[in-house]
Tab-separated table of C-alpha atoms and ligand atoms in Angstrom:
chain	number	residue	atom	x	y	z
U	18	MET	CA	22.889	-23.351	7.049
U	19	VAL	CA	26.247	-24.037	5.434
U	20	GLN	CA	27.519	-27.582	5.625
U	21	SER	CA	30.503	-28.046	7.837
U	22	LEU	CA	33.324	-30.308	6.628
U	23	GLU	CA	36.549	-31.799	7.888
U	24	LEU	CA	39.738	-30.249	6.542
U	25	GLU	CA	42.892	-32.317	6.424
U	26	LEU	CA	46.493	-31.303	5.842
U	27	ALA	CA	48.638	-34.219	4.683
U	28	ALA	CA	52.394	-33.630	4.697
U	29	VAL	CA	51.817	-30.028	3.595
U	30	THR	CA	55.052	-28.216	2.879
U	31	LYS	CA	55.890	-24.684	1.811
U	32	ALA	CA	59.337	-23.747	0.598
U	33	TYR	CA	60.302	-20.216	-0.430
U	34	GLY	CA	63.545	-20.882	-2.218
U	35	ALA	CA	65.838	-22.396	0.398
U	36	THR	CA	63.544	-21.422	3.311
U	37	ILE	CA	61.248	-24.221	4.477
U	38	ALA	CA	58.412	-22.184	5.996
U	39	VAL	CA	56.113	-25.182	6.573
U	40	ASP	CA	57.671	-28.601	6.941
U	41	ALA	CA	55.437	-31.564	6.032
U	42	ILE	CA	52.692	-30.890	8.557
U	43	ASP	CA	49.760	-33.233	9.150
U	44	HIS	CA	46.588	-32.117	10.860
U	45	ARG	CA	42.842	-32.723	10.786
U	46	PHE	CA	40.623	-29.761	11.569
U	47	SER	CA	37.316	-31.211	12.778
U	48	ALA	CA	34.148	-30.011	11.104
U	49	GLY	CA	32.552	-27.077	12.884
U	50	SER	CA	35.448	-26.491	15.268
U	51	TYR	CA	37.362	-23.397	16.330
U	52	SER	CA	41.068	-24.020	15.823
U	53	CYS	CA	43.965	-21.710	16.605
U	54	LEU	CA	47.351	-21.968	14.940
U	55	LEU	CA	49.606	-20.642	17.675
U	56	GLY	CA	53.308	-19.885	17.541
U	57	PRO	CA	55.955	-17.178	17.465
U	58	SER	CA	56.512	-14.853	14.530
U	59	GLY	CA	58.011	-16.639	11.522
U	60	CYS	CA	56.983	-20.183	12.538
U	61	GLY	CA	54.844	-20.683	9.415
U	62	LYS	CA	51.299	-19.882	10.587
U	63	SER	CA	50.375	-17.433	7.828
U	64	SER	CA	51.950	-19.610	5.158
U	65	THR	CA	49.823	-22.524	6.359
U	66	LEU	CA	46.685	-20.398	6.327
U	67	ARG	CA	47.414	-18.991	2.871
U	68	MET	CA	47.938	-22.494	1.476
U	69	ILE	CA	44.565	-23.562	2.909
U	70	ALA	CA	42.985	-20.471	1.329
U	71	GLY	CA	44.698	-21.123	-1.993
U	72	HIS	CA	46.482	-17.764	-1.999
U	73	GLU	CA	49.782	-19.588	-1.867
U	74	GLY	CA	50.741	-22.747	-3.751
U	75	VAL	CA	51.669	-25.916	-1.876
U	76	SER	CA	55.258	-27.095	-2.430
U	77	ALA	CA	54.408	-30.671	-1.437
U	78	GLY	CA	51.548	-32.524	0.226
U	79	ASP	CA	47.777	-32.381	-0.039
U	80	ILE	CA	44.856	-30.423	1.336
U	81	ILE	CA	41.723	-32.550	1.595
U	82	PHE	CA	38.415	-30.885	2.299
U	83	GLY	CA	35.278	-32.905	2.911
U	84	GLY	CA	36.911	-35.855	1.150
U	85	SER	CA	37.990	-33.925	-1.988
U	86	ASN	CA	41.501	-32.914	-2.835
U	87	ILE	CA	41.437	-29.097	-3.094
U	88	THR	CA	45.213	-28.614	-3.234
U	89	ASP	CA	45.149	-27.061	-6.701
U	90	LEU	CA	41.756	-25.330	-6.687
U	91	PRO	CA	41.581	-21.532	-6.973
U	92	PRO	CA	40.593	-19.680	-3.760
U	93	ALA	CA	36.991	-18.978	-4.798
U	94	LYS	CA	36.297	-22.654	-5.549
U	95	ARG	CA	37.408	-24.090	-2.196
U	96	GLY	CA	34.592	-23.267	0.202
U	97	THR	CA	37.030	-21.273	2.312
U	98	ALA	CA	37.192	-17.538	2.920
U	99	MET	CA	39.930	-15.444	4.416
U	100	MET	CA	39.865	-12.421	6.668
U	101	PHE	CA	43.138	-10.560	6.402
U	102	GLN	CA	45.145	-9.042	9.215
U	103	ASN	CA	44.846	-5.472	7.876
U	104	TYR	CA	41.202	-6.079	6.782
U	105	ALA	CA	42.062	-4.974	3.210
U	106	LEU	CA	38.823	-3.043	2.739
U	107	PHE	CA	38.428	-1.026	-0.468
U	108	PRO	CA	38.798	2.592	0.697
U	109	HIS	CA	36.625	4.082	-2.054
U	110	LEU	CA	33.696	1.686	-1.586
U	111	SER	CA	30.944	2.018	1.004
U	112	VAL	CA	30.595	-0.586	3.716
U	113	LEU	CA	27.673	-2.138	1.841
U	114	ASP	CA	29.610	-2.311	-1.439
U	115	ASN	CA	32.667	-3.730	0.298
U	116	VAL	CA	30.584	-6.557	1.733
U	117	GLY	CA	28.761	-7.164	-1.565
U	118	PHE	CA	31.903	-7.000	-3.704
U	119	SER	CA	32.488	-10.726	-4.187
U	120	GLN	CA	28.823	-11.164	-5.116
U	121	LYS	CA	29.204	-8.474	-7.755
U	122	MET	CA	32.225	-10.325	-9.157
U	123	ARG	CA	30.077	-13.433	-9.374
U	124	GLY	CA	27.461	-11.550	-11.372
U	125	VAL	CA	24.812	-11.301	-8.647
U	126	GLY	CA	22.409	-8.393	-9.380
U	127	LEU	CA	22.417	-5.196	-7.330
U	128	ALA	CA	19.201	-5.780	-5.391
U	129	ASP	CA	20.128	-9.333	-4.436
U	130	ARG	CA	23.656	-8.540	-3.402
U	131	ASN	CA	22.607	-5.511	-1.358
U	132	LYS	CA	20.002	-7.614	0.432
U	133	LYS	CA	22.557	-10.279	1.218
U	134	ALA	CA	25.204	-7.730	2.233
U	135	LEU	CA	22.753	-6.118	4.618
U	136	GLN	CA	21.956	-9.496	6.200
U	137	LEU	CA	25.644	-10.041	6.839
U	138	LEU	CA	26.040	-6.539	8.232
U	139	GLU	CA	23.179	-7.303	10.613
U	140	LEU	CA	24.964	-10.470	11.686
U	141	VAL	CA	27.996	-8.433	12.739
U	142	ASP	CA	25.885	-5.563	14.093
U	143	MET	CA	26.995	-3.035	11.459
U	144	ALA	CA	23.807	-2.469	9.427
U	145	ASP	CA	23.596	1.142	10.625
U	146	TYR	CA	26.950	1.910	8.996
U	147	ALA	CA	26.156	0.571	5.506
U	148	VAL	CA	26.686	3.873	3.662
U	149	ARG	CA	29.927	4.878	5.351
U	150	LEU	CA	33.397	4.575	3.874
U	151	PRO	CA	35.991	2.437	5.699
U	152	ALA	CA	37.961	5.552	6.754
U	153	GLN	CA	34.878	6.692	8.691
U	154	LEU	CA	34.941	3.603	10.919
U	155	SER	CA	36.908	2.634	14.015
U	156	GLY	CA	39.302	-0.320	13.886
U	157	GLY	CA	36.790	-2.608	15.557
U	158	GLN	CA	34.066	-1.575	13.121
U	159	GLN	CA	36.341	-2.135	10.131
U	160	GLN	CA	37.029	-5.559	11.460
U	161	ARG	CA	33.332	-6.404	11.606
U	162	VAL	CA	32.932	-5.254	8.016
U	163	ALA	CA	35.861	-7.426	6.963
U	164	LEU	CA	34.193	-10.362	8.723
U	165	ALA	CA	30.895	-9.729	6.953
U	166	ARG	CA	32.723	-9.484	3.645
U	167	ALA	CA	34.453	-12.828	4.193
U	168	LEU	CA	31.270	-14.555	5.353
U	169	ILE	CA	29.106	-13.443	2.408
U	170	THR	CA	30.579	-16.230	0.279
U	171	GLU	CA	29.075	-18.736	2.762
U	172	PRO	CA	32.360	-20.530	3.414
U	173	SER	CA	32.534	-23.813	5.329
U	174	VAL	CA	35.841	-22.645	6.741
U	175	LEU	CA	36.692	-19.099	7.727
U	176	LEU	CA	40.417	-18.361	7.877
U	177	LEU	CA	41.519	-15.487	10.102
U	178	ASP	CA	45.091	-14.218	10.165
U	179	GLU	CA	45.814	-12.378	13.437
U	180	PRO	CA	42.310	-10.865	13.330
U	181	LEU	CA	42.560	-9.153	16.713
U	182	SER	CA	46.126	-7.875	16.692
U	183	ALA	CA	45.270	-4.361	15.437
U	184	LEU	CA	42.773	-3.748	18.250
U	185	ASP	CA	43.405	-2.270	21.674
U	186	PRO	CA	43.369	-4.786	24.552
U	187	PHE	CA	39.842	-3.984	25.723
U	188	LEU	CA	38.326	-4.305	22.261
U	189	ARG	CA	40.378	-7.403	21.601
U	190	ILE	CA	38.676	-9.249	24.436
U	191	LYS	CA	35.260	-8.042	23.333
U	192	MET	CA	35.822	-9.096	19.705
U	193	ARG	CA	37.233	-12.405	20.863
U	194	LEU	CA	33.897	-13.230	22.443
U	195	GLU	CA	32.089	-12.144	19.306
U	196	LEU	CA	34.223	-14.314	17.044
U	197	LYS	CA	33.471	-17.313	19.206
U	198	ARG	CA	29.748	-16.508	19.234
U	199	LEU	CA	29.722	-16.128	15.432
U	200	GLN	CA	31.484	-19.434	14.959
U	201	ARG	CA	28.991	-21.183	17.230
U	202	GLU	CA	26.002	-19.580	15.523
U	203	LEU	CA	27.217	-20.318	12.002
U	204	GLY	CA	28.391	-23.830	12.873
U	205	ILE	CA	31.291	-23.590	10.405
U	206	SER	CA	34.992	-24.093	11.146
U	207	PHE	CA	37.169	-21.140	12.049
U	208	ILE	CA	40.943	-21.425	11.705
U	209	HIS	CA	42.496	-18.494	13.518
U	210	VAL	CA	46.196	-17.614	13.428
U	211	THR	CA	47.600	-15.941	16.510
U	212	HIS	CA	50.844	-15.514	18.421
U	213	SER	CA	48.872	-14.855	21.626
U	214	GLN	CA	48.595	-17.733	24.065
U	215	ASP	CA	45.695	-16.100	25.916
U	216	GLU	CA	43.755	-15.663	22.719
U	217	ALA	CA	44.247	-19.285	21.692
U	218	LEU	CA	43.356	-20.612	25.139
U	219	ALA	CA	40.203	-18.495	25.292
U	220	LEU	CA	38.918	-19.239	21.806
U	221	ALA	CA	39.986	-22.599	20.577
U	222	ASP	CA	38.450	-26.034	20.690
U	223	ASP	CA	41.839	-27.133	19.366
U	224	ILE	CA	45.199	-25.415	19.622
U	225	ILE	CA	47.903	-26.302	17.117
U	226	VAL	CA	51.245	-25.084	18.445
U	227	MET	CA	53.762	-24.450	15.667
U	228	ASN	CA	57.506	-23.941	15.860
U	229	ASN	CA	59.923	-23.619	12.994
U	230	GLY	CA	57.520	-24.890	10.327
U	231	ARG	CA	56.382	-27.905	12.323
U	232	ILE	CA	53.535	-28.790	14.649
U	233	GLU	CA	54.895	-29.234	18.165
U	234	GLN	CA	51.612	-30.245	19.788
U	235	ALA	CA	47.916	-30.165	18.986
U	236	GLY	CA	45.060	-30.653	21.396
U	237	SER	CA	42.420	-28.973	23.489
U	238	PRO	CA	43.513	-25.835	25.364
U	239	ARG	CA	43.309	-27.733	28.627
U	240	VAL	CA	45.532	-30.553	27.414
U	241	VAL	CA	48.067	-28.246	25.787
U	242	PHE	CA	48.234	-25.961	28.808
U	243	ASN	CA	48.176	-28.617	31.482
U	244	ALA	CA	50.337	-31.233	29.820
U	245	PRO	CA	52.753	-29.729	27.298
U	246	THR	CA	54.730	-32.450	25.566
U	247	THR	CA	57.781	-30.437	24.548
U	248	GLU	CA	59.956	-27.840	26.202
U	249	PHE	CA	59.049	-25.381	23.471
U	250	VAL	CA	55.318	-25.724	24.194
U	251	ALA	CA	55.841	-25.519	27.957
U	252	ARG	CA	57.781	-22.278	27.564
U	253	PHE	CA	55.618	-20.772	24.837
U	254	ILE	CA	52.244	-21.472	26.422
U	255	GLY	CA	53.525	-19.876	29.641
U	256	GLY	CA	52.698	-20.564	33.260
U	257	HIS	CA	55.198	-23.435	33.444
U	258	ASN	CA	58.592	-24.150	34.868
U	259	VAL	CA	60.891	-26.407	32.898
U	260	LEU	CA	63.315	-28.354	35.061
U	261	GLN	CA	65.568	-31.337	35.159
U	262	HIS	CA	64.007	-34.126	37.258
U	263	GLN	CA	65.482	-37.593	37.591
U	264	ASN	CA	67.312	-37.573	34.243
U	265	ALA	CA	64.440	-36.011	32.324
U	266	ARG	CA	63.218	-32.567	31.371
U	267	VAL	CA	59.818	-31.929	32.903
U	268	ALA	CA	57.229	-29.161	32.965
U	269	LEU	CA	55.668	-28.080	36.213
U	270	ARG	CA	52.877	-25.542	36.359
U	271	ALA	CA	53.839	-22.387	38.236
U	272	ASP	CA	50.482	-22.403	40.032
U	273	ARG	CA	51.034	-25.968	41.264
U	274	LEU	CA	54.220	-25.222	43.163
U	275	GLN	CA	53.655	-25.149	46.921
U	276	VAL	CA	55.768	-22.534	48.645
U	277	LEU	CA	56.527	-23.278	52.299
U	278	LYS	CA	58.370	-21.114	54.793
U	279	SER	CA	59.721	-24.004	56.815
U	280	ALA	CA	61.408	-27.108	55.493
U	281	PRO	CA	59.081	-30.095	55.024
U	282	GLN	CA	60.002	-33.465	56.562
U	283	ALA	CA	60.055	-35.328	53.244
U	284	ALA	CA	63.327	-35.173	51.364
U	285	ASP	CA	61.790	-34.424	47.968
U	286	HIS	CA	61.670	-30.681	48.055
U	287	LEU	CA	63.769	-27.828	46.713
U	288	THR	CA	65.211	-24.932	48.627
U	289	ALA	CA	65.001	-21.564	46.933
U	290	SER	CA	65.438	-17.904	47.620
U	291	VAL	CA	62.834	-15.354	46.616
U	292	VAL	CA	64.348	-12.990	44.069
U	293	ASP	CA	61.299	-10.963	43.176
U	294	VAL	CA	57.612	-10.615	43.982
U	295	GLU	CA	55.222	-9.496	41.263
U	296	TYR	CA	51.681	-8.501	42.156
U	297	LEU	CA	49.396	-9.320	39.209
U	298	GLY	CA	45.961	-8.824	40.714
U	299	SER	CA	44.384	-12.245	41.048
U	300	THR	CA	47.790	-13.893	41.416
U	301	VAL	CA	51.151	-12.996	42.897
U	302	ASN	CA	54.205	-14.385	41.094
U	303	LEU	CA	57.354	-15.231	42.999
U	304	ALA	CA	60.604	-15.310	41.046
U	305	LEU	CA	62.753	-17.961	42.713
U	306	ASP	CA	66.358	-19.036	42.525
U	307	ALA	CA	66.237	-22.711	43.418
U	308	ASP	CA	69.219	-24.820	44.458
U	309	GLY	CA	69.963	-27.175	41.619
U	310	ALA	CA	67.024	-26.066	39.461
U	311	GLY	CA	67.836	-22.475	38.564
U	312	ASP	CA	65.166	-19.850	37.957
U	313	LEU	CA	61.616	-20.924	38.777
U	314	THR	CA	58.320	-19.115	39.057
U	315	ALA	CA	55.610	-19.841	41.581
U	316	ALA	CA	52.175	-18.319	41.004
U	317	LEU	CA	50.208	-17.995	44.230
U	318	SER	CA	46.638	-16.845	44.435
U	319	GLU	CA	46.384	-13.356	45.869
U	320	GLU	CA	44.530	-14.794	48.848
U	321	THR	CA	47.186	-17.423	49.590
U	322	PHE	CA	49.991	-14.923	49.287
U	323	PHE	CA	48.466	-12.321	51.589
U	324	GLN	CA	47.566	-14.843	54.274
U	325	ASP	CA	51.273	-14.981	54.966
U	326	PRO	CA	53.224	-12.580	52.717
U	327	ILE	CA	56.727	-13.536	51.632
U	328	GLU	CA	59.443	-10.937	51.267
U	329	ILE	CA	62.238	-10.697	48.750
U	330	GLY	CA	65.337	-12.461	50.093
U	331	THR	CA	63.381	-15.067	52.105
U	332	THR	CA	64.461	-18.694	51.878
U	333	VAL	CA	61.520	-20.937	50.960
U	334	PHE	CA	60.906	-24.631	50.332
U	335	LEU	CA	59.144	-25.907	47.230
U	336	LYS	CA	56.989	-28.993	46.920
U	337	TRP	CA	54.645	-30.353	44.248
U	338	LYS	CA	52.499	-33.377	43.552
U	339	PRO	CA	53.884	-36.090	41.275
U	340	GLU	CA	50.835	-35.776	38.991
U	341	ASP	CA	51.704	-32.135	38.285
U	342	VAL	CA	54.982	-33.117	36.664
U	343	HIS	CA	54.783	-33.596	32.892
U	344	GLN	CA	57.557	-35.326	31.065
U	345	LEU	CA	58.857	-33.469	28.008
U	346	ALA	CA	60.109	-35.082	24.815
U	347	ALA	CA	63.893	-35.141	24.633
S	212	LIG	P1	54.175	-16.507	10.716
S	212	LIG	O1	52.859	-16.167	10.098
S	212	LIG	O2	54.113	-17.614	11.684
S	212	LIG	O3	54.838	-15.300	11.313
S	212	LIG	P2	55.069	-16.935	7.979
S	212	LIG	O4	54.284	-18.073	7.469
S	212	LIG	O5	54.656	-15.583	7.551
S	212	LIG	O6	55.158	-17.015	9.565
S	212	LIG	O7	56.596	-17.110	7.570
S	212	LIG	C1	57.291	-18.321	7.781
S	212	LIG	C2	58.702	-18.194	7.194
S	212	LIG	O8	58.623	-18.054	5.794
S	212	LIG	C3	59.485	-17.001	7.693
S	212	LIG	O9	60.825	-17.397	7.797
S	212	LIG	C4	59.293	-15.991	6.594
S	212	LIG	O10	60.377	-15.107	6.547
S	212	LIG	C5	59.222	-16.859	5.361
S	212	LIG	N1	58.362	-16.267	4.315
S	212	LIG	C6	57.054	-15.980	4.443
S	212	LIG	N2	56.553	-15.497	3.289
S	212	LIG	C7	57.582	-15.469	2.417
S	212	LIG	C8	57.725	-15.085	1.040
S	212	LIG	N3	56.689	-14.633	0.335
S	212	LIG	N4	58.947	-15.220	0.482
S	212	LIG	C9	59.988	-15.696	1.173
S	212	LIG	N5	59.935	-16.087	2.459
S	212	LIG	C10	58.754	-15.979	3.081
S	213	LIG	MG1	51.824	-14.337	10.086
């Protein structure tokens, strides 16, 4: 089994000319954890990943891996491996030769590298396709081959840049489970770049939310989802309302809003009109126009909603528990 190590970014910065793509970020990726770098397009996720891989130089700061400074090491000497977004398989090489390629470059003999490549193909359930060319595989199968090819170097950290984005939604969910299973079985760290909140929530032990080259918030999916610390995170992670509450911006989960048809006795409620009703299967979302708070969303369980359906145009009253209000940084 490969040893798993802590990876630390210390004030890591990437500038492309005048563009600061990554702005002095600090983060520790725990050994053997599944981390997701999450954020909108252009926020610096891929640049961060490429600096960790060594495919991109660091403009300032240090990358420390298992106690050693690897900032200036070439990619093959770092103990990391990268799986690219487009898989980057060699079209003229068989699946087996694609997976064994890095071993060949390291001078490993044919028999040994084929044996190893086949083991990796078994790990990703692709041994039966060893003689095919990449063009003869589906997208999901190509992805498994790309995974096997990255893992053959026995990295302590596997870096994945939007690994699921080329797959259709059904396959994406299936492969998501497989990535998580692989990470658990191998016991190494995975650092996975995604712009999908669902993907990050489902996969990660730790989510690192990035915006504009900086880390907005890092923590477990539950902490990041339940208690966003900035307005950006509350809006990006979804499922939240951001509102002004006693001189502060706060986040309030859409599924924690109580929607009442008659006004409650207590003064601390909002009055709103129902602008739209969206049926989403397990939940029903109400779009609300609230007096003094603007547009809000309430997510009711399907069961709650259909016990007493609410029509568009109805006036409703909104309440919530104080503990469901999360203060946002100014
Ligand atoms: P993400 O992966 O989050 O979409 P990137 O790390 O690819 O973001 O890009 C971050 C910023 O850096 C963007 O503004 C992008 O245009 C810029 N950028 C990325 N790569 C280069 C490059 N090779 N040269 C110049 N600018 C780049
Ligand atoms: Mg990217």
